[in-house]
Amino acid sequence: MDPALLARLPDAAKLGILRHLGAGRTSSSTPALSPQQPADTVAQPPGASPSPAAAAPQHEQQAEAANAAAGSSAPALVQRRRLEGGLAVLDGFLDTDEVEAARDEARSVLAERSRAAGMVAAPAAGSTKGAGGVGTGGSPGSAAEPRTWSSAATRGDRAAWLSPADLQASGHRRLAGAVQSLLALRPWLQGQGYDVGGRPSVQLACYPGGGARYVRHRDASASVPYRSVTAILYLNSAWEASHGGSLCVYNHSTVGSDPCAASASDLRLSSASGAGSDSSSGPNGMGLAQRAAVAASGQLQQEQAAQRGQQQQGQQQQGGVPPAISSGLDEGHCATVVPPLGGRLVVMDSRLLHEVLPAQAERYALTVWFSKTPPPQRQVQQGSELQQAKQEQPPLLDGQPQGQQLQGHEAEQQQRQQRQQWRQRRQQQQKQASALVLDAAPITAPGCVFVSIPAYRDSEAQWTMADLFAKAAHPERVRVGIVWQVELPGDAEFMRLAGDQRWLAQVRQVVLPAGEATGPCKARALAQQLWEGEEFHLQIDSHMRFAPEWDAALLRMLRQAEAAAGHPRVVLSTYPPGYEGEGPAAALPPDSLPTVLCASQFGEPDGLLRIRGRKLREPLAAPAPALFWAAGFSFSRAQLIQEVPYPRSLPGLFFGEELLQLQRMWCAGWDVYTPPTAVAFHLWSRKHRPTFQDERQADCAEQQQHSQARVAAVLAGEEEDADGCRGSQSGGRGQGWQRSLQQFWEHTGVDFRHGNRAVSARAHNGGWPAEAFLTCDP
């Protein structure tokens, strides 16, 4: 079918074609996809990521840079490609002859050692029976344990675990070569920020036909949370549309620290919640951790209970056999549909929900699961506890045999001095060891993002929040704390959430009369106090828009920056590019080149440095170190607002706010990084709203001058920072400073001292060479 004609069809017609024609594209009727052609894709929802293969050419330069940075030795076919939305589809990874030879060897291997693939069932809460209605062997009334089980109705393939060495030893050279080619993808994945440093596992599987399938699941589950990326190579040389067996990857995000945490959309995809499996759990793709997360919703609990009741009834009628499980396509869910053509490579984030549709012919697939780097294990050796205890004790006097007692006043005094020196060394070691370790802040909502917003009589704030939730990959993990500074009753219409009202329960609000506003510092400090244990913090302005799946992108960038810095004290910050229009008519710019924060000049008469944003000529493959920080866009772990809270007692301050916070956080050990692409956009025009500067600054002019003078004196080292940063509560860091003010001046390339104020060329260019920018510095 003509792709242009297919694009004009309504979604329902596309779904019907995919269901009845086996996803439409075959190796016999249509040439195989080139690396730049998209896979067959069901219509995407508004704001969803584009088809991975179709979007890839836009990011070829980023992929090349990422691969070069990682020292990539991946196959040439993937060098100019990258995962988009967690997925990439590439054809021609093996040629036809290689596919046929590898398939013949695969048949031989599976004939020798294959077994029916199993799953781990997660029993319903309070049940003592497994998913299939079979007792787990526990005592009556005891909690049921997950158990391994198999069912052709949910997973019908036969599989075998492989290793390249065993394949070589057994003479299966073509299959061993295919495995090695898949393993060679590791540096390519590392260059894109994926953690694949752990030990990979390799599996060969065959669906025998006759409708064999694998229901919706995730490869990263409660039982295998360490899986990071899945690479699948198909070995079906003459696959036809009538054979079925397509892979369906559902358009759900992979963001979050817990890959098994269920969202509402996951539940709506669930058709058999009582008897589920993923790659190691229930057929709806939910593991144990998912079920625990879902139990928090009363409505979803009722849905689960109803589904369990229906299942139990169906199982009784069928003699304990789980009822039929529908496909996500049958339910109308958006997905990328990939026929298993020979030589086709599919690479995806292991947390993506996917399924294998019923196969009517033998379907061979070679899969490599890349794993995360395992945490360092504590090695316990014989006598180690005793050795540690010895190290904790003060040393004996130099030259004194163990067990010999000191005699005389001089010896006792020498011992006291030596012990004091030991304590000082010990404290210094503890300080250095804890310098790059985050304090144990009370994180009660792991994986969630707290977004703090100050809003001064801003009609765009309601649309900022609406876009924040609408564009998030996981809106259920977003919490907003907004400080409304309004004049009532006239501004009451601003104090609302536009769009989808489902997320209103996730918005915390403080209402402040506009007459009591004293500038951004007070408002941002109040907004931060609405934090309730979320793991991450995003600080923005009240007139912003966002890129699709901004939360997933920021978490990925933060992981990359933390890896580059070698510690978790990292802040992503920049001046976002501008957008035009207001409310629902807002239009985003077409490009997303990164913006670098650069020093401009010292202003008069306040004597405070001005910061500006400059666009780079080329996109970045990963976050890059930055010299300066922006208050209107800052993303980090939430420990930042615990260690370096916003100063509230600086009324009227506008210029200088960012510099003071930068100095505080940098001296406390936090490093700033520039995001590689734009994920947020800012309305720089102020025509739609009154500003604090216009309405209130005259009332607090004297306070403003005092605040500006105070900030200038702190940055120059002439006055102590009375508010300071709290710093760490462990490690004995005193005032919380890890770096000196002198080091801060050297780092930024700016001398803030009165009489010596100067901005270096390095500061003017934000630490970059002048030729790196889109426009020359005037």
PDB file of C-alpha atoms in Angstrom, residues 83 85-88 185-201 218-221 223-232 253-260 279 346-354 367-374 556 559:
ATOM      1  CA  LEU A  83      17.472   5.016  20.138  1.00  0.00           C
ATOM      2  CA  GLY A  85      11.900   7.018  22.638  1.00  0.00           C
ATOM      3  CA  GLY A  86      13.890   3.993  23.773  1.00  0.00           C
ATOM      4  CA  LEU A  87      13.625   2.145  20.439  1.00  0.00           C
ATOM      5  CA  ALA A  88      15.571   1.659  17.197  1.00  0.00           C
ATOM      6  CA  LEU A 185      26.611  -2.871  20.340  1.00  0.00           C
ATOM      7  CA  ARG A 186      27.699  -2.105  23.912  1.00  0.00           C
ATOM      8  CA  PRO A 187      29.908   0.971  23.193  1.00  0.00           C
ATOM      9  CA  TRP A 188      27.204   2.349  20.888  1.00  0.00           C
ATOM     10  CA  LEU A 189      24.680   2.092  23.733  1.00  0.00           C
ATOM     11  CA  GLN A 190      27.112   3.552  26.255  1.00  0.00           C
ATOM     12  CA  GLY A 191      27.603   6.532  23.964  1.00  0.00           C
ATOM     13  CA  GLN A 192      23.871   7.228  24.279  1.00  0.00           C
ATOM     14  CA  GLY A 193      23.952   7.200  28.061  1.00  0.00           C
ATOM     15  CA  TYR A 194      22.707   3.665  28.725  1.00  0.00           C
ATOM     16  CA  ASP A 195      24.228   1.727  31.606  1.00  0.00           C
ATOM     17  CA  VAL A 196      25.250  -1.571  29.994  1.00  0.00           C
ATOM     18  CA  GLY A 197      28.334  -2.296  32.067  1.00  0.00           C
ATOM     19  CA  GLY A 198      26.983  -5.496  33.597  1.00  0.00           C
ATOM     20  CA  ARG A 199      27.188  -9.054  32.365  1.00  0.00           C
ATOM     21  CA  PRO A 200      24.955  -9.627  29.300  1.00  0.00           C
ATOM     22  CA  SER A 201      22.792 -12.707  28.793  1.00  0.00           C
ATOM     23  CA  ARG A 218       8.664  -5.938  30.127  1.00  0.00           C
ATOM     24  CA  ASP A 219      12.111  -7.465  29.984  1.00  0.00           C
ATOM     25  CA  ALA A 220      13.125  -5.474  33.082  1.00  0.00           C
ATOM     26  CA  SER A 221      10.876  -6.706  35.856  1.00  0.00           C
ATOM     27  CA  SER A 223      12.790 -10.414  39.246  1.00  0.00           C
ATOM     28  CA  VAL A 224      15.333  -8.998  36.746  1.00  0.00           C
ATOM     29  CA  PRO A 225      15.519  -5.255  37.519  1.00  0.00           C
ATOM     30  CA  TYR A 226      19.129  -5.064  36.344  1.00  0.00           C
ATOM     31  CA  ARG A 227      18.270  -5.437  32.659  1.00  0.00           C
ATOM     32  CA  SER A 228      18.955  -2.223  30.779  1.00  0.00           C
ATOM     33  CA  VAL A 229      18.723  -2.706  26.988  1.00  0.00           C
ATOM     34  CA  THR A 230      17.283  -5.508  24.838  1.00  0.00           C
ATOM     35  CA  ALA A 231      18.764  -6.292  21.400  1.00  0.00           C
ATOM     36  CA  ILE A 232      16.801  -8.715  19.172  1.00  0.00           C
ATOM     37  CA  SER A 253       7.872   5.841  28.726  1.00  0.00           C
ATOM     38  CA  THR A 254      10.813   4.269  30.504  1.00  0.00           C
ATOM     39  CA  VAL A 255      11.408   7.059  33.010  1.00  0.00           C
ATOM     40  CA  GLY A 256      11.755   6.369  36.714  1.00  0.00           C
ATOM     41  CA  SER A 257      14.077   4.720  39.172  1.00  0.00           C
ATOM     42  CA  ASP A 258      11.825   1.654  39.472  1.00  0.00           C
ATOM     43  CA  PRO A 259      11.269   0.016  36.071  1.00  0.00           C
ATOM     44  CA  CYS A 260       8.479  -2.072  37.574  1.00  0.00           C
ATOM     45  CA  SER A 279       9.775 -11.594  31.107  1.00  0.00           C
ATOM     46  CA  VAL A 346      15.487  -4.249  17.129  1.00  0.00           C
ATOM     47  CA  VAL A 347      17.147  -2.434  20.048  1.00  0.00           C
ATOM     48  CA  MET A 348      14.974  -1.106  22.865  1.00  0.00           C
ATOM     49  CA  ASP A 349      15.019  -0.026  26.460  1.00  0.00           C
ATOM     50  CA  SER A 350      14.226  -3.129  28.513  1.00  0.00           C
ATOM     51  CA  ARG A 351      11.544  -1.241  30.431  1.00  0.00           C
ATOM     52  CA  LEU A 352       9.328  -0.753  27.371  1.00  0.00           C
ATOM     53  CA  LEU A 353       6.085  -2.697  27.341  1.00  0.00           C
ATOM     54  CA  HIS A 354       5.868  -5.040  24.359  1.00  0.00           C
ATOM     55  CA  THR A 367      18.218 -11.865  21.978  1.00  0.00           C
ATOM     56  CA  VAL A 368      20.911 -10.204  24.065  1.00  0.00           C
ATOM     57  CA  TRP A 369      19.943  -8.519  27.322  1.00  0.00           C
ATOM     58  CA  PHE A 370      22.476  -5.908  28.387  1.00  0.00           C
ATOM     59  CA  SER A 371      22.606  -5.334  32.134  1.00  0.00           C
ATOM     60  CA  LYS A 372      23.416  -2.422  34.394  1.00  0.00           C
ATOM     61  CA  THR A 373      26.777  -2.204  36.109  1.00  0.00           C
ATOM     62  CA  PRO A 374      26.454  -4.123  39.387  1.00  0.00           C
ATOM     63  CA  ARG A 556      18.606  10.621  31.060  1.00  0.00           C
ATOM     64  CA  ARG A 559      22.469  10.301  34.589  1.00  0.00           C
TER      65      ARG A 559
END
